[in-house]
Short mmCIF file of C-alpha atoms in Angstrom, two decimals:
data_model
loop_
_atom_site.label_atom_id
_atom_site.label_comp_id
_atom_site.label_asym_id
_atom_site.label_seq_id
_atom_site.Cartn_x
_atom_site.Cartn_y
_atom_site.Cartn_z
CA UNK A 1 152.48 49.89 130.53
CA UNK A 2 154.25 52.87 130.04
CA UNK A 3 151.75 53.53 126.76
CA UNK A 4 148.89 52.82 128.90
CA UNK A 5 149.62 55.53 131.51
CA UNK A 6 150.91 58.16 128.58
CA UNK A 7 147.08 57.01 126.83
CA UNK A 8 145.89 57.88 129.91
CA UNK A 9 147.67 60.62 131.11
CA UNK A 10 146.96 62.55 127.92
CA UNK A 11 143.06 61.89 128.08
CA UNK A 12 143.03 62.89 131.64
CA UNK A 13 144.81 66.47 130.44
CA UNK A 14 142.39 66.09 127.42
CA UNK A 15 139.06 65.84 129.39
CA UNK A 16 140.53 68.54 132.01
CA UNK A 17 140.94 71.13 129.41
CA UNK A 18 137.36 70.52 127.84
CA UNK A 19 136.06 70.63 130.84
CA UNK A 20 138.19 73.91 131.74
CA UNK A 21 137.05 75.64 128.16
CA UNK A 22 133.51 74.57 127.93
CA UNK A 23 132.84 75.90 131.97
CA UNK A 24 135.13 79.02 130.72
CA UNK A 25 132.38 79.66 127.66
CA UNK A 26 129.37 79.07 130.59
CA UNK A 27 130.70 81.65 133.17
CA UNK A 28 131.36 84.00 129.82
CA UNK A 29 128.85 85.88 130.09
CA UNK A 30 127.43 86.63 133.29
CA UNK A 31 125.15 90.48 134.75
CA UNK A 32 127.53 93.09 134.30
CA UNK A 33 125.02 94.75 136.70
CA UNK A 34 121.89 96.50 137.68
CA UNK A 35 119.88 99.65 137.17
CA UNK A 36 116.98 100.91 138.78
CA UNK A 37 113.72 101.98 137.14
CA UNK A 38 112.33 104.86 137.29
CA UNK A 39 108.54 105.78 136.35
CA UNK A 40 108.24 106.63 133.03
CA UNK A 41 107.02 110.34 132.46
CA UNK A 42 102.73 110.58 131.64
CA UNK A 43 102.25 108.74 128.20
CA UNK A 44 105.75 108.51 127.48
CA UNK A 45 106.11 104.14 127.47
CA UNK A 46 104.69 102.63 124.45
CA UNK A 47 103.37 99.53 124.82
CA UNK A 48 102.76 98.37 121.19
CA UNK A 49 103.13 94.65 121.35
CA UNK A 50 102.73 93.89 125.05
CA UNK A 51 105.86 95.95 125.69
CA UNK A 52 107.13 96.34 129.24
CA UNK A 53 107.43 99.45 130.80
CA UNK A 54 109.91 100.20 133.69
CA UNK A 55 108.61 99.77 137.09
CA UNK A 56 109.75 102.30 139.94
CA UNK A 57 111.63 100.89 142.16
CA UNK A 58 112.65 97.67 140.39
CA UNK A 59 116.16 96.43 139.67
CA UNK A 60 117.00 95.03 136.08
CA UNK A 61 119.75 92.99 135.33
CA UNK A 62 122.50 94.16 132.69
CA UNK A 63 124.48 91.88 130.70
CA UNK A 64 127.21 93.33 128.50
CA UNK A 65 127.73 89.99 126.74
CA UNK A 66 125.49 87.31 124.95
CA UNK A 67 125.50 83.27 124.84
CA UNK A 68 128.29 82.43 122.38
CA UNK A 69 127.50 82.04 118.70
CA UNK A 70 127.37 78.67 117.28
CA UNK A 71 125.40 77.01 114.19
CA UNK A 72 121.98 76.69 115.97
CA UNK A 73 122.10 79.39 119.02
CA UNK A 74 119.14 79.25 121.73
CA UNK A 75 117.30 82.65 122.18
CA UNK A 76 113.47 84.17 122.67
CA UNK A 77 111.82 85.77 119.78
CA UNK A 78 110.33 89.16 121.07
CA UNK A 79 108.39 91.16 119.10
CA UNK A 80 109.12 94.64 118.20
CA UNK A 81 107.75 97.84 115.37
CA UNK A 82 110.66 99.04 113.63
CA UNK A 83 108.55 101.28 112.33
CA UNK A 84 108.19 105.30 113.21
CA UNK A 85 105.87 105.93 116.21
CA UNK A 86 106.85 102.05 117.13
CA UNK A 87 107.12 100.40 120.57
CA UNK A 88 110.86 100.27 119.13
CA UNK A 89 112.16 103.71 120.00
CA UNK A 90 114.18 105.84 117.39
CA UNK A 91 115.59 105.25 114.57
CA UNK A 92 117.36 101.54 113.82
CA UNK A 93 121.45 101.73 115.11
CA UNK A 94 122.74 100.27 111.79
CA UNK A 95 120.99 103.11 108.75
CA UNK A 96 119.42 105.30 111.01
CA UNK A 97 116.40 104.53 109.32
CA UNK A 98 112.88 102.71 110.42
CA UNK A 99 111.93 100.04 108.79
CA UNK A 100 108.44 98.25 107.86
CA UNK A 101 106.74 96.03 109.95
CA UNK A 102 106.60 93.58 106.50
CA UNK A 103 109.93 93.23 106.32
CA UNK A 104 111.81 90.74 107.86
CA UNK A 105 114.28 92.32 110.44
CA UNK A 106 115.72 92.28 113.40
CA UNK A 107 117.67 93.38 116.38
CA UNK A 108 120.20 91.18 118.57
CA UNK A 109 120.99 91.53 122.43
CA UNK A 110 124.14 93.71 122.99
CA UNK A 111 126.19 91.04 123.05
CA UNK A 112 125.12 89.64 119.70
CA UNK A 113 125.14 92.45 117.95
CA UNK A 114 128.47 92.59 118.98
CA UNK A 115 128.84 96.66 118.13
CA UNK A 116 127.55 96.81 115.28
CA UNK A 117 129.51 93.77 113.35
CA UNK A 118 126.23 92.44 112.34
CA UNK A 119 124.41 95.10 110.96
CA UNK A 120 122.93 94.87 107.84
CA UNK A 121 123.97 91.30 107.31
CA UNK A 122 121.13 88.31 107.76
CA UNK A 123 120.59 85.48 110.39
CA UNK A 124 118.11 82.57 109.91
CA UNK A 125 116.17 82.06 112.34
CA UNK A 126 114.37 78.75 112.79
CA UNK A 127 111.25 77.85 114.65
CA UNK A 128 107.97 76.21 114.10
CA UNK A 129 109.30 73.95 111.77
CA UNK A 130 109.69 76.81 109.73
CA UNK A 131 112.88 79.04 108.94
CA UNK A 132 113.19 83.16 107.93
CA UNK A 133 115.97 85.48 107.36
CA UNK A 134 116.23 88.15 108.84
CA UNK A 135 118.30 91.45 107.74
CA UNK A 136 120.13 92.97 111.52
CA UNK A 137 119.05 96.56 111.90
CA UNK A 138 119.44 97.25 115.73
CA UNK A 139 120.72 96.36 118.93
CA UNK A 140 117.84 95.47 121.32
CA UNK A 141 120.50 97.11 124.35
CA UNK A 142 120.92 94.97 127.16
CA UNK A 143 122.96 97.53 129.49
CA UNK A 144 120.79 100.42 129.31
CA UNK A 145 117.24 101.93 129.44
CA UNK A 146 114.85 103.63 131.15
CA UNK A 147 114.86 106.34 128.95
CA UNK A 148 113.65 108.30 125.95
CA UNK A 149 116.07 106.41 123.50
CA UNK A 150 114.69 103.30 124.92
CA UNK A 151 110.91 103.88 125.30
CA UNK A 152 110.96 103.99 128.14
CA UNK A 153 111.22 100.37 128.68
CA UNK A 154 114.03 97.84 130.85
CA UNK A 155 117.13 96.32 129.08
CA UNK A 156 116.85 93.24 127.15
CA UNK A 157 117.73 89.77 128.05
CA UNK A 158 121.09 88.65 127.38
CA UNK A 159 119.93 85.94 124.23
CA UNK A 160 116.64 88.26 122.63
CA UNK A 161 116.07 88.42 119.14
CA UNK A 162 113.51 91.08 118.86
CA UNK A 163 111.84 90.61 115.66
CA UNK A 164 109.50 92.31 112.97
CA UNK A 165 105.92 90.85 112.38
CA UNK A 166 107.21 89.42 109.26
CA UNK A 167 109.85 87.68 110.73
CA UNK A 168 106.85 86.27 113.25
CA UNK A 169 104.30 85.92 110.38
CA UNK A 170 106.95 83.73 107.89
CA UNK A 171 107.47 81.70 110.76
CA UNK A 172 103.99 80.40 111.01
CA UNK A 173 103.71 81.20 114.64
CA UNK A 174 99.93 81.97 115.85
CA UNK A 175 99.24 85.46 116.47
CA UNK A 176 98.09 83.99 120.37
CA UNK A 177 101.90 82.74 120.48
CA UNK A 178 103.61 86.54 120.09
CA UNK A 179 105.64 87.66 122.45
CA UNK A 180 108.43 85.46 124.04
CA UNK A 181 109.23 82.24 121.60
CA UNK A 182 111.99 79.56 121.91
CA UNK A 183 113.91 79.72 118.52
CA UNK A 184 117.12 79.14 117.29
CA UNK A 185 119.47 81.30 114.87
CA UNK A 186 123.06 81.38 113.64
CA UNK A 187 124.75 84.10 111.15
CA UNK A 188 123.24 83.47 107.25
#
């Protein structure tokens, strides 16, 4: 009888610990604040690739974190131009360079960018029955926006892999579906 009670208590303790840890992981990435949109100066918001411009008075959620990275992390693929004059704004954070849209490169949401820890490393992106390796060259800022540095665009959500056209093409995603696309990714 003691063995059964002891085993039951142990199972209950393990279950409670796993539930607490899982609950803590799910709560680990909550919004960190909001910023109010302002009207961009005329001609200052680049709408290439259907990029959004800030809307005056609208509140935008900000994040300092992203969901935990796993071997198969769910994310939303968005389209970005990393070329000079493109909707990505200034040069990439990782190397202070612009990158051709024909090169598979990405920007990751602030939490996944992790202060540059993934800079110039490759990730594997999977969708549409295909995979592609892409180099991390920039941060898709989830904490700020609505300024010249961010091309007067809102902050990124906390689950974004912002990719060049080369990534979309390598995944074989029809151009009519380009914009927001559910994917998974992992460190390569």
